[in-house]
Coordinates of C-alpha atoms in Angstrom, one line a residue:
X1 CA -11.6 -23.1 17.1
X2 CA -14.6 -21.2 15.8
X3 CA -17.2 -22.0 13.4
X4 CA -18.5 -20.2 10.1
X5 CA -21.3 -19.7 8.6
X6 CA -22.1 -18.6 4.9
X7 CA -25.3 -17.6 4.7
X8 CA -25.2 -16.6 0.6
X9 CA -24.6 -20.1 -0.3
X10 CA -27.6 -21.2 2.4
X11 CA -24.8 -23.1 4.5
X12 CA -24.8 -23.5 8.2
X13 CA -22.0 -23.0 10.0
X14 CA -19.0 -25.3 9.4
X15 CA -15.3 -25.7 11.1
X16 CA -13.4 -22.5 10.5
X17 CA -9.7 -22.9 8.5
X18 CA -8.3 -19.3 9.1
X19 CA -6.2 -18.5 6.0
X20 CA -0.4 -7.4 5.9
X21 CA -2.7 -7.0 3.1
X22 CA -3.7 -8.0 -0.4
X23 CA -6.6 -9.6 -2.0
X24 CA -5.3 -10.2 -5.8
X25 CA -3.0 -9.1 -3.7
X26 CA -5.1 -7.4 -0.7
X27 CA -7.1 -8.8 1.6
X28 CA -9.5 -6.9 3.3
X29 CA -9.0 -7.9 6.9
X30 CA -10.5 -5.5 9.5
X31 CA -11.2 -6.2 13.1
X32 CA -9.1 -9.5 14.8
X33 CA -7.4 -10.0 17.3
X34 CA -6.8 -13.3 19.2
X35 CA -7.6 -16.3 16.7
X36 CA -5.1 -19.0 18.1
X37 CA -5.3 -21.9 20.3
X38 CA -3.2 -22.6 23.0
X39 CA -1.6 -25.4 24.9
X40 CA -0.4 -24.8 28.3
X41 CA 3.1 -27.0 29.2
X42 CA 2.3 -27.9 32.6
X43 CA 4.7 -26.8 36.0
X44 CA 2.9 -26.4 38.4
X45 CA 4.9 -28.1 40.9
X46 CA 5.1 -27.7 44.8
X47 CA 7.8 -25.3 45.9
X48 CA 7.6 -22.2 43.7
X49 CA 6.1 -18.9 45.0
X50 CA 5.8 -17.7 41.2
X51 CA 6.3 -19.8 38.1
X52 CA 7.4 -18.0 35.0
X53 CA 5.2 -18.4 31.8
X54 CA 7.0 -18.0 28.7
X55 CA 4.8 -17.2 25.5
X56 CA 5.2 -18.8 22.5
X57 CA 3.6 -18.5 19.6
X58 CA 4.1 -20.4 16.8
X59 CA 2.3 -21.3 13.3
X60 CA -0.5 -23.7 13.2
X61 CA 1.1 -26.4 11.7
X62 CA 4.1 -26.1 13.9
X63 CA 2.2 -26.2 17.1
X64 CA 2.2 -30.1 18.1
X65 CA 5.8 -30.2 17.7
X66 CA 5.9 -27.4 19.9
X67 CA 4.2 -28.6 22.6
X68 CA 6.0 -32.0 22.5
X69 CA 9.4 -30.7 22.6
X70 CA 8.5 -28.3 25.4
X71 CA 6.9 -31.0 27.7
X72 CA 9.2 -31.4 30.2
X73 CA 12.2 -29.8 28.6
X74 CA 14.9 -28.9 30.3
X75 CA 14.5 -25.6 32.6
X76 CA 10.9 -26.0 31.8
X77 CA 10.3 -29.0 34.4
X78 CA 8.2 -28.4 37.6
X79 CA 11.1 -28.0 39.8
X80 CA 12.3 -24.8 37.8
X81 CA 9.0 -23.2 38.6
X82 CA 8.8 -22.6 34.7
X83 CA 6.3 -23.5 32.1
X84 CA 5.6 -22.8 28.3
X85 CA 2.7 -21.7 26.9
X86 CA 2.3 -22.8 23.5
X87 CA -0.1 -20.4 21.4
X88 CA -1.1 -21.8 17.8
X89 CA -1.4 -18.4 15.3
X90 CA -1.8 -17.3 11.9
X91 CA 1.3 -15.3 11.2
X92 CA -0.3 -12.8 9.6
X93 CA -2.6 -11.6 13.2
X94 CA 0.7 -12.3 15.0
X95 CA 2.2 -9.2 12.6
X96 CA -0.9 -7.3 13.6
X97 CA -0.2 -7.5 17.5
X98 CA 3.0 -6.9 17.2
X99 CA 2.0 -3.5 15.7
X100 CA -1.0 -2.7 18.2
X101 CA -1.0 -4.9 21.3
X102 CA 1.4 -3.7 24.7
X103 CA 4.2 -5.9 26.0
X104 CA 2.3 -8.0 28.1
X105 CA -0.2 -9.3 25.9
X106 CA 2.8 -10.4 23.0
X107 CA 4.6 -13.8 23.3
X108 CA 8.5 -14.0 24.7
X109 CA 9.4 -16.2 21.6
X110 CA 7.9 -16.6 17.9
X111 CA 8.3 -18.8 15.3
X112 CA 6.6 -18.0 12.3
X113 CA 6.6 -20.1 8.8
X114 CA 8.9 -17.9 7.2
X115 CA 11.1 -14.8 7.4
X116 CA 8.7 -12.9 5.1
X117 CA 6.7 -11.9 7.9
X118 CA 9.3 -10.8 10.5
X119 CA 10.4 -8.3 7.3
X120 CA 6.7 -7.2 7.5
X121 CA 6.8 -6.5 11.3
X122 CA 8.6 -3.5 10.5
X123 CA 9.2 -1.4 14.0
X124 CA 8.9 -4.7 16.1
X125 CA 12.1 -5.2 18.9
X126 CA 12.4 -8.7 17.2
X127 CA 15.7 -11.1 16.8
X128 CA 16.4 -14.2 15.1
X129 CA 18.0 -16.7 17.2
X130 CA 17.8 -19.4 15.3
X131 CA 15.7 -22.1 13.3
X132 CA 13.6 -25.0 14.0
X133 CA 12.1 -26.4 10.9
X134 CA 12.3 -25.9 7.1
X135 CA 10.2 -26.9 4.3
X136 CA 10.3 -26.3 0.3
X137 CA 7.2 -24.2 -1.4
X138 CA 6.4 -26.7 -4.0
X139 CA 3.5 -26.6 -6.6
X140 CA 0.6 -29.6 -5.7
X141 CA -1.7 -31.2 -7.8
X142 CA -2.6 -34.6 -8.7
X143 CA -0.4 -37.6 -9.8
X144 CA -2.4 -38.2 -13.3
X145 CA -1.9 -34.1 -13.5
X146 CA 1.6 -34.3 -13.9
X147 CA 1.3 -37.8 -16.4
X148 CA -0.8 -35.4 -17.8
X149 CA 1.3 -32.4 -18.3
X150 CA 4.5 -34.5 -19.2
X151 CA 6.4 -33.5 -16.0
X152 CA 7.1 -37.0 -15.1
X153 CA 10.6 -36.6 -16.1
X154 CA 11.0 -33.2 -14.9
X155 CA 9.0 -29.9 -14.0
X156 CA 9.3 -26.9 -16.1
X157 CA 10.1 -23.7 -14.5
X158 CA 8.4 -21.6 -11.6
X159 CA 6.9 -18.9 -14.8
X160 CA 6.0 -21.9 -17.0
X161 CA 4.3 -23.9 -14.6
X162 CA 2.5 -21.0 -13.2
X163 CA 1.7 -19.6 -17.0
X164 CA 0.6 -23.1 -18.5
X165 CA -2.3 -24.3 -19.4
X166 CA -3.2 -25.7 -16.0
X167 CA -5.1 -23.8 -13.7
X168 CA -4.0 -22.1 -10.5
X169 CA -5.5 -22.0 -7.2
X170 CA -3.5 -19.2 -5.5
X171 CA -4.0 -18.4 -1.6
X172 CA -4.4 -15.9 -0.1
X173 CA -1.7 -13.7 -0.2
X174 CA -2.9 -11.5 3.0
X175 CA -1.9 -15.0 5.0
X176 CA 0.1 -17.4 2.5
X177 CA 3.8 -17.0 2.9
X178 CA 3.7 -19.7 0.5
X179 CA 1.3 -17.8 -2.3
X180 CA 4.3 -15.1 -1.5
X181 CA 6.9 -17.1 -2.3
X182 CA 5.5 -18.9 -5.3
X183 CA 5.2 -15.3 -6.9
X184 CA 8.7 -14.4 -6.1
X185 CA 9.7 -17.5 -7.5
X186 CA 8.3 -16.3 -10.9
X187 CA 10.0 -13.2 -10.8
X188 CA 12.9 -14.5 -9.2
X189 CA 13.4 -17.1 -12.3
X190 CA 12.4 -13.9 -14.8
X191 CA 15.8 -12.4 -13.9
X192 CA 13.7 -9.8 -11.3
X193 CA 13.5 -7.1 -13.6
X194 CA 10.4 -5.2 -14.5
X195 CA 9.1 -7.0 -17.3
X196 CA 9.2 -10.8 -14.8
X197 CA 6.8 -7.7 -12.5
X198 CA 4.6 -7.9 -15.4
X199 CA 4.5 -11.6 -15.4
X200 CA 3.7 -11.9 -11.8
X201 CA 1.0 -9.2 -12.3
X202 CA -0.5 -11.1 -15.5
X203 CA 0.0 -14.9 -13.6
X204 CA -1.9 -13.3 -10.6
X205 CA -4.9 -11.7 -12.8
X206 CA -4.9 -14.9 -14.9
X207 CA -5.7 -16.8 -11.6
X208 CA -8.4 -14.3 -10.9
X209 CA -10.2 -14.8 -14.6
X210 CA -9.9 -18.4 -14.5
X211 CA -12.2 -20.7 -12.6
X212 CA -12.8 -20.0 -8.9
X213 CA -11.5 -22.7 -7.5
X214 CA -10.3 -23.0 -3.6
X215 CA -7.3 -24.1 -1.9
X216 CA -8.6 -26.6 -0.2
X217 CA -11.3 -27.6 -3.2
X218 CA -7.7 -28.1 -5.5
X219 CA -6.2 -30.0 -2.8
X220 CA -9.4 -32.5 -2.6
X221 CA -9.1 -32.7 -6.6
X222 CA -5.4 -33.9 -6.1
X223 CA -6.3 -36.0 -3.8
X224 CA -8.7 -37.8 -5.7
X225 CA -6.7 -37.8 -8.5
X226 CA -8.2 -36.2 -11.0
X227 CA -6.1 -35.3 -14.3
X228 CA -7.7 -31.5 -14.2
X229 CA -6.5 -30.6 -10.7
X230 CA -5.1 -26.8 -10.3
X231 CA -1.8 -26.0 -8.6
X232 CA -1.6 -24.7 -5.4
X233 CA 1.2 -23.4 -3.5
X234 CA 2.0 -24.8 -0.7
X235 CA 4.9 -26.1 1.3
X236 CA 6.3 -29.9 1.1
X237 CA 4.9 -30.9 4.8
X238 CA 1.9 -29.5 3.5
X239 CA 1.5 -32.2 0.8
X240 CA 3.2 -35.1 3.2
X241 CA 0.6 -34.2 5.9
X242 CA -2.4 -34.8 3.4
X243 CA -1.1 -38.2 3.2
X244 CA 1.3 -38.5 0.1
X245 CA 4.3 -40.4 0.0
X246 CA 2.4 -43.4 0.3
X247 CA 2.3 -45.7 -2.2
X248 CA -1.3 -45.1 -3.5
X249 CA -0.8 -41.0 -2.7
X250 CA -2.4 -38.9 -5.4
X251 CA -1.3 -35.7 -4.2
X252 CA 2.1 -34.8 -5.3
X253 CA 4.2 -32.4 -4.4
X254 CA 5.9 -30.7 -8.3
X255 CA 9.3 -29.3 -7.4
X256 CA 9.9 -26.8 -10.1
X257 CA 13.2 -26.9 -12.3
X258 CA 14.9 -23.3 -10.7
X259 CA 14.6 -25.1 -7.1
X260 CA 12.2 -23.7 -4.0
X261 CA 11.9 -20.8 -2.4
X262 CA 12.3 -22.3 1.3
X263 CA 9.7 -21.5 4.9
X264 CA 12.6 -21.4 7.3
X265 CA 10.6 -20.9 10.2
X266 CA 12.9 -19.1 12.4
X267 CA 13.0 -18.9 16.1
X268 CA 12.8 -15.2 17.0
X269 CA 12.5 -13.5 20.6
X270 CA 10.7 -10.7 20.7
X271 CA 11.3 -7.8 23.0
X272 CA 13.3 -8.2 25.9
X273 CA 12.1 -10.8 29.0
X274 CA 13.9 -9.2 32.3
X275 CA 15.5 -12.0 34.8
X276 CA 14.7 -13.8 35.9
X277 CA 12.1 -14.6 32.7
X278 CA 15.7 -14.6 30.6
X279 CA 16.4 -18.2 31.9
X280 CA 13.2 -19.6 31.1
X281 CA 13.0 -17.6 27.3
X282 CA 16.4 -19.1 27.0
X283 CA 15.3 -22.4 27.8
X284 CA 12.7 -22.4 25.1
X285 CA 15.0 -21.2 22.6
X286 CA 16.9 -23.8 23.3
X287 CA 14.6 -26.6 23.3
X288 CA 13.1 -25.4 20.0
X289 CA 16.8 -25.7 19.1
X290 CA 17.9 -29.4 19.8
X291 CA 18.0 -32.5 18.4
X292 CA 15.2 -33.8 19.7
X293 CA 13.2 -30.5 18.2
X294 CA 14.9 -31.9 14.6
X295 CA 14.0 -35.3 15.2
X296 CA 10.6 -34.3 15.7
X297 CA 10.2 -31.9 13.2
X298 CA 11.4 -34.5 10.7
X299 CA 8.7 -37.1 12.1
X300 CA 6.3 -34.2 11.1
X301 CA 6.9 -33.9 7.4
X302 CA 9.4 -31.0 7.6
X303 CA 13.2 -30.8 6.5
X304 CA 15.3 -30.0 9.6
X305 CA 17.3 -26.2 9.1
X306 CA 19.7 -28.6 7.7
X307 CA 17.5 -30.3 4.6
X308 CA 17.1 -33.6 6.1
X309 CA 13.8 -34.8 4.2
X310 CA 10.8 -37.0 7.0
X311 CA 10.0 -40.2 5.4
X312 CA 8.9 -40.5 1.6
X313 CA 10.2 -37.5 1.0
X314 CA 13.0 -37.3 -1.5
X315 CA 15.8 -36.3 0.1
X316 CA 17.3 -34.1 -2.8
X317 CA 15.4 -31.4 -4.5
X318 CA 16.1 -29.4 -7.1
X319 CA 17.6 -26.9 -4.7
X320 CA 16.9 -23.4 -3.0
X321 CA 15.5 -20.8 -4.6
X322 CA 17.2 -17.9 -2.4
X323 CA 14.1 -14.9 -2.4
X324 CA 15.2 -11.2 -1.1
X325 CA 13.0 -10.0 1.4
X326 CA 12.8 -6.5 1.0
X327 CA 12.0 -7.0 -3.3
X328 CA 9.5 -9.6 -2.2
X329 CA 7.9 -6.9 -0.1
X330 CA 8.2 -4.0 -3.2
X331 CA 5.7 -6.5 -5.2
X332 CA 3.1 -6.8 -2.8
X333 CA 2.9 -4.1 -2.9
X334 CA 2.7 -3.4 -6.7
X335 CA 0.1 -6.2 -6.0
X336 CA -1.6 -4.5 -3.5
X337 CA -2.9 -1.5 -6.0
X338 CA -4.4 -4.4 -8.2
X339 CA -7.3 -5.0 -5.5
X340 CA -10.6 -2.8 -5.3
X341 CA -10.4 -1.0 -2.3
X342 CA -12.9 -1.8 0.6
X343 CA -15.2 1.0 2.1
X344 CA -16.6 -1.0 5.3
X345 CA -19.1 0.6 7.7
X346 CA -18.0 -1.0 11.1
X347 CA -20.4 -1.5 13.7
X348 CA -20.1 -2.8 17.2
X349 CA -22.4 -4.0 20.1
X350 CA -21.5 -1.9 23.2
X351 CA -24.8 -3.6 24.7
X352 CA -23.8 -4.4 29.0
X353 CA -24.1 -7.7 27.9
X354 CA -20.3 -6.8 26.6
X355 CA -19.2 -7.5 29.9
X356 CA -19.3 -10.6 30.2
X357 CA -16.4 -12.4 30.8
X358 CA -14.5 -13.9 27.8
X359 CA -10.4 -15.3 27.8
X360 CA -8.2 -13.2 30.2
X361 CA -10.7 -10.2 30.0
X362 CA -14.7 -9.8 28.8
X363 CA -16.2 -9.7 25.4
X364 CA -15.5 -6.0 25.2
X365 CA -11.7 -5.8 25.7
X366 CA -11.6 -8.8 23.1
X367 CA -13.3 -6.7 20.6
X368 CA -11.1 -3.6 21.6
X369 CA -8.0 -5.8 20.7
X370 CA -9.2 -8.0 18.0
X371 CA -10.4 -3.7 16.3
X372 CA -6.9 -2.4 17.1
X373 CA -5.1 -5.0 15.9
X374 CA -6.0 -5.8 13.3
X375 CA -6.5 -1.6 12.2
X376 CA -2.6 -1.9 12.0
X377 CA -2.5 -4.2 8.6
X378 CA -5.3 -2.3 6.4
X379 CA -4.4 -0.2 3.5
X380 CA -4.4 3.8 4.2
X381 CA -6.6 3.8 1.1
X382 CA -9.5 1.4 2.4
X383 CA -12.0 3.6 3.8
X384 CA -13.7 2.7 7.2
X385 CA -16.2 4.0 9.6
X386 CA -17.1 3.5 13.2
X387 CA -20.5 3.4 14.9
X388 CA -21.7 1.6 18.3
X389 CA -25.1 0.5 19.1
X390 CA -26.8 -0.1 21.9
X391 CA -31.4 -0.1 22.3
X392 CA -32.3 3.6 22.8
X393 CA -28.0 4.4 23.2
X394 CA -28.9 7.7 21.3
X395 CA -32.4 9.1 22.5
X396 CA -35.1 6.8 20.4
X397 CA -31.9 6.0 18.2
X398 CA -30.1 2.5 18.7
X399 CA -26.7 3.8 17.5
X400 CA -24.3 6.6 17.1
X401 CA -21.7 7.7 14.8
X402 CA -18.4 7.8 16.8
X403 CA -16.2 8.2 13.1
X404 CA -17.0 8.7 10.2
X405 CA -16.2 7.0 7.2
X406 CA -13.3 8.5 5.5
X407 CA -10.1 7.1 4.1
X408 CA -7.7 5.7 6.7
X409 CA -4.9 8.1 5.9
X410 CA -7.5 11.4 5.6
X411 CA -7.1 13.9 7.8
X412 CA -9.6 14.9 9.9
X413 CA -10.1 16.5 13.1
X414 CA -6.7 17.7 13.5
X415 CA -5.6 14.0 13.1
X416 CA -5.7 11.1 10.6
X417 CA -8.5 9.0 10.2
X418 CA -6.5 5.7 11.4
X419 CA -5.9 7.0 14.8
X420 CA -9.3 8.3 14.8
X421 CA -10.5 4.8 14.5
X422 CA -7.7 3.4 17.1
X423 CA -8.5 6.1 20.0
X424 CA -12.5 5.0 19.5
X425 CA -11.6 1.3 19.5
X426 CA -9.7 1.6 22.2
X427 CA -12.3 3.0 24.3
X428 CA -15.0 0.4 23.7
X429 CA -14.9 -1.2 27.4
X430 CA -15.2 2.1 28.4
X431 CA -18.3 3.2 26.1
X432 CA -21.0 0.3 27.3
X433 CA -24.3 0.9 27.7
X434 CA -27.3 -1.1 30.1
X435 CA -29.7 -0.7 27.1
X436 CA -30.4 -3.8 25.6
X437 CA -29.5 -4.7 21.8
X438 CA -31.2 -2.5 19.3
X439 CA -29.9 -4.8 16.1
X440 CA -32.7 -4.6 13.9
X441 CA -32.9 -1.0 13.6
X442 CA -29.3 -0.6 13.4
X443 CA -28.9 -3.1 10.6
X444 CA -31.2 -1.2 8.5
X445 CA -30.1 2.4 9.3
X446 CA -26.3 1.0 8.5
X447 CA -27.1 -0.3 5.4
X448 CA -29.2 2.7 4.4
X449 CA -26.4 4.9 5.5
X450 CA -23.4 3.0 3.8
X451 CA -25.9 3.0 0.6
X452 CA -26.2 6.5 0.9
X453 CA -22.1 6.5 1.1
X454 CA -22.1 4.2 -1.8
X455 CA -18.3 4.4 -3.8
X456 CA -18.5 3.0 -7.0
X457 CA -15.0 2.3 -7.1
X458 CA -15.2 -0.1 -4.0
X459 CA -16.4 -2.9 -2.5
X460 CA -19.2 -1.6 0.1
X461 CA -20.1 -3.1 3.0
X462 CA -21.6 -3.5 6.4
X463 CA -19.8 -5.6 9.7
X464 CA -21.8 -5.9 12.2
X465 CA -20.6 -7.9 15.8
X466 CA -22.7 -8.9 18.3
X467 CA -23.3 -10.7 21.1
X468 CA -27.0 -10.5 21.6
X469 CA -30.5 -10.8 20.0
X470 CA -32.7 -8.5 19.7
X471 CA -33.7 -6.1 22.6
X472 CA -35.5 -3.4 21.6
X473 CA -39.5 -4.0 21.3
X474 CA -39.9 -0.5 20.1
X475 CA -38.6 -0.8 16.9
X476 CA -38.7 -3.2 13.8
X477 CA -39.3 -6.6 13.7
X478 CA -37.4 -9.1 11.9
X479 CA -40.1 -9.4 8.9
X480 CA -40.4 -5.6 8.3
X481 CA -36.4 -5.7 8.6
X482 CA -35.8 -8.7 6.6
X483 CA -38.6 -7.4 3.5
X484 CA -37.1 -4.0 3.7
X485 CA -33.6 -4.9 3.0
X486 CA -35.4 -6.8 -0.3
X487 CA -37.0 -3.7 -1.7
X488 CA -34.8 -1.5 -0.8
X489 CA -32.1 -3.5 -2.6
X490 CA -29.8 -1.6 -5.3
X491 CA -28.1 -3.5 -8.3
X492 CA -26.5 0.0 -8.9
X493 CA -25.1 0.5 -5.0
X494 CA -24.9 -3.1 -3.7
X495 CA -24.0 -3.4 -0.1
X496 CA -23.8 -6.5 1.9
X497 CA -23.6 -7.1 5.5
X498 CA -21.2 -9.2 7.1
X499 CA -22.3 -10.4 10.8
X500 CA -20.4 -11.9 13.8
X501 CA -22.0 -13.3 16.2
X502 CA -19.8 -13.1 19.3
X503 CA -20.5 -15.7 22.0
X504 CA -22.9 -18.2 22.4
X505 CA -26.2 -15.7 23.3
X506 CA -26.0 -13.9 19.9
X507 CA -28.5 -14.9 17.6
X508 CA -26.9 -16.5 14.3
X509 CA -30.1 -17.1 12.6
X510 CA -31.0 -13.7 12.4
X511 CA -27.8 -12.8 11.0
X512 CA -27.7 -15.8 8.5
X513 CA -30.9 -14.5 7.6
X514 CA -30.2 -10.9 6.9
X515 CA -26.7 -12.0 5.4
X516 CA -28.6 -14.2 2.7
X517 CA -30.6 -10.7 1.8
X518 CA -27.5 -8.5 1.3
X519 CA -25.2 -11.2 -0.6
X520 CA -23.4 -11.3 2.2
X521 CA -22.2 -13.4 5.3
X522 CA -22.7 -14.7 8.9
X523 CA -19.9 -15.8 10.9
X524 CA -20.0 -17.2 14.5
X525 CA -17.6 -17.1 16.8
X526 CA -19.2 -19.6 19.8
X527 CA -15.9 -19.3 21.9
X528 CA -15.4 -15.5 22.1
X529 CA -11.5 -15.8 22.4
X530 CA -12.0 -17.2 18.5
X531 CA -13.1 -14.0 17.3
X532 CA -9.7 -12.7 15.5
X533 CA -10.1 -15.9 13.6
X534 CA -13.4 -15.4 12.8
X535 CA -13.1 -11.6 11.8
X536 CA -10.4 -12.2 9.8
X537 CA -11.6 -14.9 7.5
X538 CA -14.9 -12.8 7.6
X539 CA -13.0 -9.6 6.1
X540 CA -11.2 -11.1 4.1
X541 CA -14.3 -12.4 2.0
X542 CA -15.9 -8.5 2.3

């Protein structure tokens, strides 16, 4: 997968962990679209003039289980001229191409970690066939955190544990369908009325106000034991994967007194394959069905659909906490008008060298659908813009304004500002250019210009994705960019620049560089078919 950098902090790039729409209860995602990794079942066998390839995508942690169960499965051997293709994806950018990518480029078969986000897919030709694993949402933290708490005995309740004294590392709720859960839990156990709304609201601003503490930095304090570890939601295999259950674990997994909300990961087809693709798609389903999928799901550190518990697990919880869909969906998005809206001037290398090839198609046509898909899960009131950039792509000028930036549900031009945006993004293959890349000029006009756009009200910010250095020896150089962006600096009308550097020709340091100037950040994305993963976890940290 595809690296990170945050330049603000003076890190170099480190392993990425990718994490539709709220920071507090939004996040500010803008630009993915093909984060995933993906195992190919092999079939290749002699005999077949065409050997069906079924998609399936499935969530991260599901993926090796996958893989092993569809290795060789029945109707997926070589001699049915049928293989799987196993893709490894974040739910959340599987809900985006459902709402922006065509057939052909969407998997046969899904199975995400919970039904939460097939009731977000709303308009998607989707249909629950089944289930293949299951695993409580439990609160971790460390052993001599619960001694601690007095919870030996016994956890409180989902609103007490979540409103004590302890601290609370929440996820993020663009991507956590276990951060979801947790906070229907609350209101669920509040009797679901408007005052346990409050309480939700007040337990997710509390997290906010208290110390900012990380998932994975609460995780590494309950490993370690440490009597002052937060709580994080998460789900039981999450906790059994990190090693508990052992008999020195310091990471426990705290089942509240109400029971668990439960990630069911269903099994769910999506569209309809024509013959004869049915037979394979049916074969997969019923793979992901049988008991050799529950036998391995359980040697995973998941329940099987029917609640048997993987080893040093207990096998009886406090029970289910049964969640309804469509109310968990009304408070994200009472959660959603919590966050500060985004006002994000986009900008996006249309240089030749966006040609080159990258996955099934070039760098270009991965940017086209990483823009377009992920367009489908921002907010209609985060404000975007659009420009490309290209040396000399405008006269002298390095860049052009191809849409303003206006809210995504303005009107404008006869239209609305989202398909505005989605008719330009779709035409980036189309719109390259042989000048070279102009991206010193351009980072300094975008900032100036998003400065000049400044909303106090928002966050403001530049992305900028690249694939290139530096091509045009007419304009600035680094230094006179680089001091500029200091003295031009406004405490009043901040704006930071968020870079991607697509491929491995683009030229990270510059971007770490100008990154560390703005407060902002500078990803990398070395294997171009990581850049959904990338852009994602980039936009979500604006």
């Amino acid at each position: 997968m595809g690296r990170h950098a945050a330049t603000a902090a003076g890190r170099r790039p480190v392993q990425l962990t990718p994490q539709l729409l709220i920071a507090l209860a939004v996040a500010t995602v803008v630009l993915l679209a093909a984060g995933l990794t993906v195992w190919a079942v092999d079939a290749a066998g002699g005999g077949c003039e065409r050997t069906t390839v079924v998609r399936v995508t499935v969530a991260p942690e599901l993926a090796p289980v996958a893989e092993r169960v569809l290795t060789d499965a029945e109707g997926l051997r070589p001699a049915d001229c049928a293989a799987a293709e196993v893709t490894a994806q974040e739910p959340v950018q599987t809900v985006g191409d459902l709402g922006a990518l065509d057939a052909a480029s969407l998997p046969h078969v899904w199975v995400p970690d919970s039904s939460l986000w097939t009731a977000r897919a709303e308009g998607a030709d989707l249909q629950t066939v089944g289930q293949v694993a299951s695993s409580p949402v439990v609160l971790a933290t460390s052993a001599a955190a619960v001694d601690e708490l007095g919870w030996r005995d016994g956890a409180p309740g989902w609103a007490e544990a979540m409103g004590g004294p302890q601290a609370i590392a929440v996820p993020d709720l663009a991507a956590s369908a276990e951060a979801i859960a947790a906070l229907g839990a609350v209101r669920t156990a509040l009797g679901g009325d408007e005052d346990a709304d409050n309480a939700v609201v007040q337990t997710v601003l509390a997290a906010e106000r208290g110390p900012s503490v990380s998932p994975a930095e609460a995780l590494a304090a309950g490993s370690a034991g440490d009597a002052d570890a937060p709580l994080v939601p998460v789900s039981e295999q999450q906790v059994w994967a990190a090693g508990a259950g052992g008999e020195d674990a310091q990471l426990v997994a705290v089942h509240p007194a109400e029971g668990s909300p439960v990630l069911d990961h269903p099994l769910v087809r999506v569209g309809s394959a024509p013959a004869p693709d049915a037979a394979a798609v049916d074969a997969v389903v019923r793979a992901l069905t049988s008991d050799a999928a529950r036998s391995a799901v359980v040697e995973a550190g998941f329940r099987d659909p029917g609640g048997a518990a993987p080893a040093g697990v207990a096998e009886q919880s406090p029970g289910t906490l049964q969640l309804d869909p469509a109310e968990v969906q009304a408070l994200l998005a009472q959660l959603a008008e919590l966050a500060a809206p985004s006002r994000i001037l986009t900008v996006f290398d249309v240089s030749l060298s966006m040609e080159a090839p990258a996955g099934d198609g070039t760098r270009a046509t991965l940017a086209r659908d990483a823009a377009r898909s992920t367009l489908t899960l921002v907010p209609d009131g985060f404000a975007l813009g659009l420009w490309f950039f290209a040396a000399e792509l405008d006269g002298e000028r390095d860049w052009t304004e191809v849409v303003p930036t206006r809210e995504l549900a303005a009107e404008a031009e006869g239209s609305v500002q989202r398909d505005l945006l989605d008719e330009q993004l779709a035409a980036i293959p189309d719109r390259l250019d042989p000048g070279g890349t102009g991206l010193y000029d351009t980072t300094l006009d975008a900032v100036r210009a998003a400065r000049a756009d400044f909303d106090p009200t928002a966050v403001n910010s530049v992305l900028l994705v690249t694939d290139g250095a530096n091509e045009d020896s007419r304009g600035i150089g680094l230094e006179e960019l680089l001091s500029t962006l200091r003295d031009e600096a406004d405490p009043d009308r901040p704006v930071k620049v968020i870079g991607v550097a697509l491929g491995p020709d683009a030229d990270l340091s510059v971007l770490e560089q100008v990154a560390e100037v703005t407060g902002g950040e500078a990803y990398s994305a070395v294997d171009p078919t990581d850049l959904q993963t990338v852009l994602f976890d980039a936009l979500r940290q604006r």
